[in-house]
Coordinates of C-alpha atoms and ligand atoms in Angstrom, one line a residue:
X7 CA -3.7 5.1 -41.4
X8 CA -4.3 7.3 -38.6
X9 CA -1.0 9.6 -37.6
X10 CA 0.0 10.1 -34.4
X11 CA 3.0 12.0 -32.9
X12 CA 4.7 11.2 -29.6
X13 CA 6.4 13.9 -27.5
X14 CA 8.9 12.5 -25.3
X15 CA 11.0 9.2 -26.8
X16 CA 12.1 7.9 -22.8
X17 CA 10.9 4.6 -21.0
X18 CA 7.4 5.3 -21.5
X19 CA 7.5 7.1 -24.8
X20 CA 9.8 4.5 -26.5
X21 CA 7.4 1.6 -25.3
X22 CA 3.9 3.6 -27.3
X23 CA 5.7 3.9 -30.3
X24 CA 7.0 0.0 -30.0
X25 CA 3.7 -1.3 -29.1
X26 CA 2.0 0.3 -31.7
X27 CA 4.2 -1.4 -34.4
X28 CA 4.0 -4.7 -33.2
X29 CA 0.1 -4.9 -31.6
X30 CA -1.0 -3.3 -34.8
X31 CA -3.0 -6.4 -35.4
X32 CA -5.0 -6.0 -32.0
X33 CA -5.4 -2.1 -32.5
X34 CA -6.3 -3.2 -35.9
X35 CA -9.9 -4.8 -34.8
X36 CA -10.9 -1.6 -33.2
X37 CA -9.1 0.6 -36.0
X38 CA -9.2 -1.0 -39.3
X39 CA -7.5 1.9 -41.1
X40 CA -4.6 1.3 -38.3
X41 CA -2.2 3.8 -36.4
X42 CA 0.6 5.1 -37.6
X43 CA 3.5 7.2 -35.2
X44 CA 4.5 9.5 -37.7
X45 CA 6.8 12.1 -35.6
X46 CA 8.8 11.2 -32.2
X47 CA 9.9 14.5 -30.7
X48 CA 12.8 14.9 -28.2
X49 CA 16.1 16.8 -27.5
X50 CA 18.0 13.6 -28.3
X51 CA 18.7 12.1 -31.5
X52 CA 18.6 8.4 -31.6
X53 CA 20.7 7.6 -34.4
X54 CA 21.0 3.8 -33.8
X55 CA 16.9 3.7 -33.4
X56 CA 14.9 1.5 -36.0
X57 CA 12.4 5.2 -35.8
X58 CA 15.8 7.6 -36.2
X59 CA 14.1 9.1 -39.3
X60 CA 11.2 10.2 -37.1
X61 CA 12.7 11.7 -34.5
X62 CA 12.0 16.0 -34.9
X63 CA 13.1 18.7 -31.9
X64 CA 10.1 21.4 -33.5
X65 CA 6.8 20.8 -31.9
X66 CA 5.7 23.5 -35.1
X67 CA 5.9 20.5 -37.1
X68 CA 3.5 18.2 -35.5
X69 CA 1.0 21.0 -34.8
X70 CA 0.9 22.1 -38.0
X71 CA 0.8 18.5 -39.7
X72 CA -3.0 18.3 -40.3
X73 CA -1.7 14.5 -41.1
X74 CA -1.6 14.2 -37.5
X75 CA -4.9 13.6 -35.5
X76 CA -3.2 12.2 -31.8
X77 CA -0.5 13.4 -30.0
X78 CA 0.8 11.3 -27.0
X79 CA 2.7 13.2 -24.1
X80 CA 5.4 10.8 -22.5
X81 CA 7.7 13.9 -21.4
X82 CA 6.9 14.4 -18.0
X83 CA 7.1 17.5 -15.6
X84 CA 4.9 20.6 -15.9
X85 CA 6.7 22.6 -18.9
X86 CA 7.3 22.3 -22.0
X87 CA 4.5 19.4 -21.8
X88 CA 1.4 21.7 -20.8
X89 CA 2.6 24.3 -23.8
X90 CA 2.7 21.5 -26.3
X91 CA -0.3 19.6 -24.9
X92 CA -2.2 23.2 -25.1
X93 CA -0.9 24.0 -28.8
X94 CA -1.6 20.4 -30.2
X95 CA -5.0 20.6 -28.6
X96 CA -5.5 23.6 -30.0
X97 CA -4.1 22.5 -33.1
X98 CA -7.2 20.3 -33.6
X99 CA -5.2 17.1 -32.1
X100 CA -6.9 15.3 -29.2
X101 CA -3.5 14.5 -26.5
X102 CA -3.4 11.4 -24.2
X103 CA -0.4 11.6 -21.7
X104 CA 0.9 9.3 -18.9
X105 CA 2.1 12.6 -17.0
X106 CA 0.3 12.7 -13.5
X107 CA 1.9 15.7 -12.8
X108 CA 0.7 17.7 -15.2
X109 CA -2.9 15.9 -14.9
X110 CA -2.4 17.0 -10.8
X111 CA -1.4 20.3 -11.6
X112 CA -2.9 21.7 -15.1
X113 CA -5.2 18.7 -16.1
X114 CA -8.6 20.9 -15.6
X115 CA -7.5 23.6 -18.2
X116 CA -5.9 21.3 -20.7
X117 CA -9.7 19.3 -20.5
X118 CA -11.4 23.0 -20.8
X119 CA -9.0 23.8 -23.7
X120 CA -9.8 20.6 -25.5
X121 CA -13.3 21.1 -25.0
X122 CA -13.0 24.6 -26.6
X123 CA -11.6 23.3 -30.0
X124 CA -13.6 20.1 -30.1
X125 CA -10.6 17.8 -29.0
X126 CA -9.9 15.2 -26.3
X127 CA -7.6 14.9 -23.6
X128 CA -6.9 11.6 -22.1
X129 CA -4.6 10.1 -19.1
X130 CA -5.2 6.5 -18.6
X131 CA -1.4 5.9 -18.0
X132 CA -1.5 8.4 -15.5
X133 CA -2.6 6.5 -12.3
X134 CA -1.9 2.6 -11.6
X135 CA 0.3 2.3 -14.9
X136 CA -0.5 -0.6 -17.1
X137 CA -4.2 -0.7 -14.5
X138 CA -7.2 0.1 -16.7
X139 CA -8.7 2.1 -14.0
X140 CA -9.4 5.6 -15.5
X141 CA -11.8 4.1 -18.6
X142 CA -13.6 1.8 -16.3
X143 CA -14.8 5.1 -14.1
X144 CA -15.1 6.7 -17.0
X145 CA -17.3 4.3 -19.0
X146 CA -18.3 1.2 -16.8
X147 CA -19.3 3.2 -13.8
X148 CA -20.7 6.2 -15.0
X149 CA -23.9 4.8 -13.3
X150 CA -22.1 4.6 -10.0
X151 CA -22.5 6.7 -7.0
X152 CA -18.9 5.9 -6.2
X153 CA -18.0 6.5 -2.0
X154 CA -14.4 5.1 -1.7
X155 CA -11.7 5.4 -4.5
X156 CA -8.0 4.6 -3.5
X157 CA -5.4 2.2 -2.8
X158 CA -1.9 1.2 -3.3
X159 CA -0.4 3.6 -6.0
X160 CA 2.8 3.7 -5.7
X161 CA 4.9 0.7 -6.4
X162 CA 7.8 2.0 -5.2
X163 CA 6.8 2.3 -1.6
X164 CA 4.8 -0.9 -2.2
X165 CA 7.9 -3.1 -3.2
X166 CA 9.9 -1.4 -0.3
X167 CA 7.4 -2.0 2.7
X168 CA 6.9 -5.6 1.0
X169 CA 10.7 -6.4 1.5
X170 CA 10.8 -4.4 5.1
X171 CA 8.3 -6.9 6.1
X172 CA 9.6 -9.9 4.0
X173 CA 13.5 -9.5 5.4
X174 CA 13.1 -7.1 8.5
X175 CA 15.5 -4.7 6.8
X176 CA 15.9 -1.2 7.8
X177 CA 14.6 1.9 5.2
X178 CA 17.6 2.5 4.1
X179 CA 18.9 -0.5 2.9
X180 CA 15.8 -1.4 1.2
X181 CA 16.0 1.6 -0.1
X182 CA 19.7 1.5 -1.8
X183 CA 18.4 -1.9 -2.8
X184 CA 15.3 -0.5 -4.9
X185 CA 17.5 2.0 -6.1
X186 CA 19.7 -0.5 -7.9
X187 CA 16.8 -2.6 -9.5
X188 CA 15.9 0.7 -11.1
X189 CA 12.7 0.7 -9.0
X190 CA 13.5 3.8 -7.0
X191 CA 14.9 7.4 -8.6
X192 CA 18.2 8.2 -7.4
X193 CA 16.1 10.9 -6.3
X194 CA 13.1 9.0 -4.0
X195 CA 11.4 12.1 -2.1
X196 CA 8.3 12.3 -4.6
X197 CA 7.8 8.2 -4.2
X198 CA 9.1 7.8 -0.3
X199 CA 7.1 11.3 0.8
X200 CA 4.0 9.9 -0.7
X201 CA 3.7 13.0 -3.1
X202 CA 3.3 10.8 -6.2
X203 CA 1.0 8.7 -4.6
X204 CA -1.2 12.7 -3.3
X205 CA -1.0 13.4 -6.9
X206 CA -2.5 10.2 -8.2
X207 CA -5.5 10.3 -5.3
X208 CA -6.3 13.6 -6.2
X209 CA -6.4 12.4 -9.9
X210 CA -8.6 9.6 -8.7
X211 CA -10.9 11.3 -6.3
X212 CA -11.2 14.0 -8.7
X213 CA -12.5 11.3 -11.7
X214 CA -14.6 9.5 -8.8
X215 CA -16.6 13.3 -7.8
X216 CA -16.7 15.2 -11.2
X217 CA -15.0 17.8 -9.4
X218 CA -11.4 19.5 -9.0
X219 CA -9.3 18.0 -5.9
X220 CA -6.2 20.2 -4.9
X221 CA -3.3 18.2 -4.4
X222 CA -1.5 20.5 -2.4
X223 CA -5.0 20.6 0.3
X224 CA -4.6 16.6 1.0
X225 CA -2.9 15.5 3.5
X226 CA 0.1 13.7 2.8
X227 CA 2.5 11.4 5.0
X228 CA 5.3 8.9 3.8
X229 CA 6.9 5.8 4.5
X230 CA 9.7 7.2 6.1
X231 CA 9.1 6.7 9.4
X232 CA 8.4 3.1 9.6
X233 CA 10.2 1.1 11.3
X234 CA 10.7 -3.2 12.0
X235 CA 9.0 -3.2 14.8
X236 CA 5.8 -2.0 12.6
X237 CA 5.4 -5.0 10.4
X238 CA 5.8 -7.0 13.9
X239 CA 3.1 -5.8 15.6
X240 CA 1.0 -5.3 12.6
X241 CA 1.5 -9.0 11.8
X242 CA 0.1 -9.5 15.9
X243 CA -3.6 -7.9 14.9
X244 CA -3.4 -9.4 11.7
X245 CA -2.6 -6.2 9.9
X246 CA -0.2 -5.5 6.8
X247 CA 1.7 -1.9 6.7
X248 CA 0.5 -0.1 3.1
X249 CA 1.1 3.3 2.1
X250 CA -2.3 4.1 0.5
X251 CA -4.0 6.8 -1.0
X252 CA -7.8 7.2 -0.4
X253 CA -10.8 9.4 -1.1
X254 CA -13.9 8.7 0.9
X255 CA -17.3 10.3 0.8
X256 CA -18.3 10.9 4.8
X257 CA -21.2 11.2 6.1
X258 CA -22.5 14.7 5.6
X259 CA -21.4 13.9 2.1
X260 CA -18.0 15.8 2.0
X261 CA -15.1 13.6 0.8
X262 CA -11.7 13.1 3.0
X263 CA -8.8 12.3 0.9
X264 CA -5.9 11.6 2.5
X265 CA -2.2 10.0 1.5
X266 CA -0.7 8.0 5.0
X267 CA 1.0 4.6 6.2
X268 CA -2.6 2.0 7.0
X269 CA -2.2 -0.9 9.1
X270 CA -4.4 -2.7 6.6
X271 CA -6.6 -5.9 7.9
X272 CA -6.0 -9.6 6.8
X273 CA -9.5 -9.4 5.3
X274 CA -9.1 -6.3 3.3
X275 CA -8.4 -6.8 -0.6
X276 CA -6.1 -4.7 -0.8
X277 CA -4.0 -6.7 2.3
X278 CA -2.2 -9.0 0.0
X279 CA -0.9 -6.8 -2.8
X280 CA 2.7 -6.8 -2.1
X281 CA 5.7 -6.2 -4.4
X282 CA 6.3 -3.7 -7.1
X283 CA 2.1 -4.2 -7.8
X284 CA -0.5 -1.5 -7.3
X285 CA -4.3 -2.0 -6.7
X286 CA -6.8 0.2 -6.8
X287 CA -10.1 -0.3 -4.7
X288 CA -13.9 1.0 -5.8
X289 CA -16.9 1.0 -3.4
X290 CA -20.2 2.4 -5.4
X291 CA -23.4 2.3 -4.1
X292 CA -24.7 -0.7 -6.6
X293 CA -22.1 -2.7 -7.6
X294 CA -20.1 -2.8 -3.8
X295 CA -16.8 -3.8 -3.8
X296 CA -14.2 -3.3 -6.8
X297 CA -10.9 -4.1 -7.3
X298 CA -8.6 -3.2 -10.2
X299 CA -4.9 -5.2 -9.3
X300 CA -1.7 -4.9 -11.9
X301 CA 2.1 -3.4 -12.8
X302 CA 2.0 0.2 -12.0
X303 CA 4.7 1.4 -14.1
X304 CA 7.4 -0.2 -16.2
X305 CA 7.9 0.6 -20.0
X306 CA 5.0 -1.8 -21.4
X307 CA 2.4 -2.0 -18.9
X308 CA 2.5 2.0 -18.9
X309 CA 2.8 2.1 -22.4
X310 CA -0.2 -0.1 -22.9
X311 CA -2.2 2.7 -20.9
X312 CA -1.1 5.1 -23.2
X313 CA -1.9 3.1 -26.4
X314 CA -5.5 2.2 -25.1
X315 CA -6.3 5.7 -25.3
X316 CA -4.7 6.5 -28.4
X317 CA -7.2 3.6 -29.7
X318 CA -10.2 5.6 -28.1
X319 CA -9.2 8.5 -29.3
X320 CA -8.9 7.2 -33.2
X321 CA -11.8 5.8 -32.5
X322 CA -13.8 8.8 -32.1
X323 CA -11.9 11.2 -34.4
X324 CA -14.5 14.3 -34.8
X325 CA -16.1 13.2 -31.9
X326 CA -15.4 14.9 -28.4
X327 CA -14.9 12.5 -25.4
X328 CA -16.7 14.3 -22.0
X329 CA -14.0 15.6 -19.6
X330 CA -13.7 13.9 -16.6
X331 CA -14.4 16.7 -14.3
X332 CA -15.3 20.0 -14.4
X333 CA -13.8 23.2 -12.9
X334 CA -15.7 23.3 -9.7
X335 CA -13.4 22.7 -6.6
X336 CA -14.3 19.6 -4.7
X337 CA -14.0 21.1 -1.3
X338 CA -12.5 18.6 1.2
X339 CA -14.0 17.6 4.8
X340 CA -12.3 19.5 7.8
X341 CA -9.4 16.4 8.8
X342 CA -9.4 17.5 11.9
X343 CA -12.8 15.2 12.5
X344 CA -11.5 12.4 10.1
X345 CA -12.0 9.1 13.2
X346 CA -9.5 6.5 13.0
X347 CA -8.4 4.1 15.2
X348 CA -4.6 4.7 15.9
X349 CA -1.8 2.8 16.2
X350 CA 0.8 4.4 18.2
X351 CA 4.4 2.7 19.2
X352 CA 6.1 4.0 22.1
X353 CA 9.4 3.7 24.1
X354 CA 8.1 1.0 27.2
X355 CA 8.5 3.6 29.4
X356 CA 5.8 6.1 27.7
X357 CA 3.0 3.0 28.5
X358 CA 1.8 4.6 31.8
X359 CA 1.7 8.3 30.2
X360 CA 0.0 7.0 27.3
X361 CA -2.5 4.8 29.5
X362 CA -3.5 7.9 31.5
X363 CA -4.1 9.7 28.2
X364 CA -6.2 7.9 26.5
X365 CA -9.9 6.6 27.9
X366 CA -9.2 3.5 26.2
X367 CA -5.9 1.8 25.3
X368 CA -5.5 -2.1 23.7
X369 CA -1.2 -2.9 24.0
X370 CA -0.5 -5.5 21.4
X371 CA 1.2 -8.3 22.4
X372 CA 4.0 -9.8 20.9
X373 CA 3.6 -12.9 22.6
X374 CA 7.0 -12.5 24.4
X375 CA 9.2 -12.0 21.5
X376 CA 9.4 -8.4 21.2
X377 CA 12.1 -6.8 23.2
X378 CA 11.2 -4.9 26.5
X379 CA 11.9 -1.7 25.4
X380 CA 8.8 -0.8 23.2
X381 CA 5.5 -1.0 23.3
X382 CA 2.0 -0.7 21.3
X383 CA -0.9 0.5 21.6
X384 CA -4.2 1.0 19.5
X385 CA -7.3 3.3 20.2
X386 CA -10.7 3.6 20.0
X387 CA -12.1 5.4 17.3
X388 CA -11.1 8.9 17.5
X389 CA -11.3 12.1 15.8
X390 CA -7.3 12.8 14.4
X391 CA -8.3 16.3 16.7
X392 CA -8.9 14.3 19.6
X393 CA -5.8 12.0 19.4
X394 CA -3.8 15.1 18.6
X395 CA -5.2 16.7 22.1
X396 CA -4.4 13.2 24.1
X397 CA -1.1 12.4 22.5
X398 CA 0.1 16.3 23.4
X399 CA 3.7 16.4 24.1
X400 CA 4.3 12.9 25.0
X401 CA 6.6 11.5 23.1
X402 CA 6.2 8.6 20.5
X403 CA 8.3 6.6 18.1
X404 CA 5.2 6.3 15.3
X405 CA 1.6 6.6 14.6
X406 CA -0.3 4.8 11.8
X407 CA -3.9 4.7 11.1
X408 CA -5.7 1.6 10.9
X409 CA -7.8 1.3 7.5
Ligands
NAP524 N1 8.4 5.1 -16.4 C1 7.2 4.7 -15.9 O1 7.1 3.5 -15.5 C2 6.0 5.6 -15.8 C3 4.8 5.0 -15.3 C4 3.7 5.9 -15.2 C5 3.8 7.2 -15.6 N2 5.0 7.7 -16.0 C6 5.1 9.1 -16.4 O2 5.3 9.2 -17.8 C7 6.1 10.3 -18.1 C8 7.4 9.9 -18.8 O3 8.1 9.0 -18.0 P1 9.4 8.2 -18.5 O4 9.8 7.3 -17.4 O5 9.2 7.7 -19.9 O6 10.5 9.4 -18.6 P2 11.9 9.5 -19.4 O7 12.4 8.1 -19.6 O8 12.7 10.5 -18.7 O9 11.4 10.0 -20.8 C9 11.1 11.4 -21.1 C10 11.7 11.7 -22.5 O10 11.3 13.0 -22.8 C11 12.4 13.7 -23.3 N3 12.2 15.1 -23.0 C12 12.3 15.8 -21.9 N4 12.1 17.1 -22.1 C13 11.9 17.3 -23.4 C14 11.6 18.4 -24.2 N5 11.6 19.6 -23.7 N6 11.4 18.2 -25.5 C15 11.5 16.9 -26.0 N7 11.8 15.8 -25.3 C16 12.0 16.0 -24.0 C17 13.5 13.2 -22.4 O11 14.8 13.5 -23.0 P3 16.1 13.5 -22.0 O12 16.3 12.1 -21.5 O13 17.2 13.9 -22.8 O14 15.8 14.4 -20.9 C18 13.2 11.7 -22.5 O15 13.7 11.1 -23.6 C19 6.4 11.0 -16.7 O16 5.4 12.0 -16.5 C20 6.2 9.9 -15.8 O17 5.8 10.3 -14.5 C21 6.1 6.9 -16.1

């Protein structure tokens, strides 16, 4: 039997150790000698769980087990997780986590630190839950000269734009609504803000480059601001509203990477993922379009992420996985020159100013059944420098960038 020990005994944490009990006839075909969770460490005691004789509160006693070969991080947040990660790493334990946050943040030394003491560290879980997305860049597209990485990564947002459009509710009520299912925190600024999703494109665009992106250098917008008449006007160009994350190599070969509301086209793959589901879309340079569609979070999908790399990682005991990128900075394109074409909405009685504004101007039409009061507008393709210097101080109700 392999050991393993799993930090953290919550949603995700709960799901590794369960999954590993009863798949141990699947894991079994890749690891004959099988996979045992010999240590669950939290604060908590769980004295009515079927793994109560497991549980331990001293991470001294996994990293000095030399029993234990993987360690899986389900805590979350920044600290104690990077501490344990670092001392079970350099324990001589390889560590696969679902925590994007920490990945964001501190992923680049805990990959340097494994590399020191001949360990791995693995996040599969960490972007698109249940999504196998990180292994297939790793391993199926190593070939690939990859030029656009991103998508819909936050299923959160996803599931409450989907039922905006769906019902023509307001934010808020969705919202409260989300809330209750469980699907939003009581808390919703990292999901609503679009930080979760900035954290899981710099993850992404990071993998895609072999080089560091800073999360806190990416633009980032959230959902926030959109409003009814969005999905309506959207639906008139044959668009669907999707908070996205993408990283695209531009033409000078510097990447943008950028977290914002798209007005996404009909014929777009990424158009009819709607719900709680995330997708993430690949363009290399051989293979063209990719798309990799599924839950992206929930107790098993995410805890089958984690599992799949404890299954690599037993499978290659003794044997160092590469890290997926290096220390080097990747250093983002100037955003300012980013083109888009822009959606804008306006009160009706902006139309003239924005007219004179802008060179070029197309107002959507509702076909009589929006109310006189608004209107819409898209542009040409523009730099985000020169739409900033038309717009000016005119005042609008909301901007989105077409994908
Ligand atoms: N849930 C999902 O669907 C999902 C999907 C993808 C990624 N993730 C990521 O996976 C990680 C875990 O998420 P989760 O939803 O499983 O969280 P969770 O349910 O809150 O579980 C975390 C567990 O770790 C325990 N813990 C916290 N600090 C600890 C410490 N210092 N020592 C020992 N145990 C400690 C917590 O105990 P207390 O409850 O007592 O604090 C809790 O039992 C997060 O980074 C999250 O972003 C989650």
């Amino acid at each position: 039997m392999i050991e393993i020990a799993v930090l953290g005994f919550g949603t995700v944490g709960s799901g590794v150790v369960e999954l590993i009990d009863n798949n141990q006839e699947w894991i079994r075909r890749s690891v004959p000698e099988g996979i045992h969770v010999k240590y669950i460490l939290d604060i908590r005691e769980f004295p009515n769980s079927p793994y109560a004789d497991r549980v331990v509160h001293n991470i001294d006693l996994i990293t000095e087990d030399p029993e234990v070969k993987i360690v899986c991080e389900t805590m979350g947040g920044k600290e104690p997780a990077f501490t344990f990660s670092r001392k079970a790493l350099e324990s001589g334990k390889s560590v696969c986590t679902s925590n994007k946050e920490l990945v964001e943040a501190l992923g680049t030394e805990l990959m340097l630190t494994a590399k020191q003491n001949g360990m791995s560290y693995l996040f599969e879980a960490s972007v698109g839950g249940g999504i196998p997305i990180l292994r297939p860049l790793r391993n199926s597209l190593v070939q690939e000269e990859i030029t656009t990485i991103g998508g819909i990564l936050n299923g959160t947002t996803n599931y409450i734009l989907t039922k905006m459009e769906q019902e023509g509710a307001a934010f808020d009520d969705v919202l409260k609504i989300a809330q209750e299912k469980g699907y939003a925190e009581r808390n919703p600024e990292a999901d609503v803000e679009g930080y979760d999703c900035g954290r899981k494109i710099a993850i992404l665009a990071s993998l895609a480059t072999g080089r560091k992106a800073d999360y806190d250098e990416i633009p980032c917008e959230g959902i926030t601001k959109i409003a009814a008449p969005d999905f309506a006007y959207a639906k008139a160009i044959g668009r669907a509203v999707k908070l996205l994350g993408i990283a695209r190599k531009l033409g000078d070969g510097s990447w943008s990477v950028r977290t914002a509301p798209f007005l996404v086209p009909k014929e777009h793959p990424l158009y009819p993922v709607s719900g709680v589901f995330n997708a993430v879309f690949v363009h290399g340079t051989m293979v063209d379009d990719l798309m990799f569609y599924g839950r992206g979070a929930g107790k098993n999908p995410t805890a089958s992420a984690v599992v799949s790399d404890v299954v690599e990682l037993a499978m290659h005991i003794g044997v160092p996985l590469r890290s997926a990128w290096n220390e080097e900075k990747l250093t983002l394109a100037n955003s300012d020159l980013e083109c888009h074409r822009f959606y804008i909405r306006a009160a009706a009685e902006k139309a003239p100013a924005l007219q004179a504004a802008f060179s070029s101007l197309e107002q959507i039409d509702l076909g009589g059944q929006g109310g006189p009061e608004t209107a819409a507008f898209v542009t040409d393709e523009i730099s985000e420098r020169t739409f900033a210097q038309c717009l000016g101080e005119i005042e609008v109700q909301n901007v989105i960038r077409l994908l």
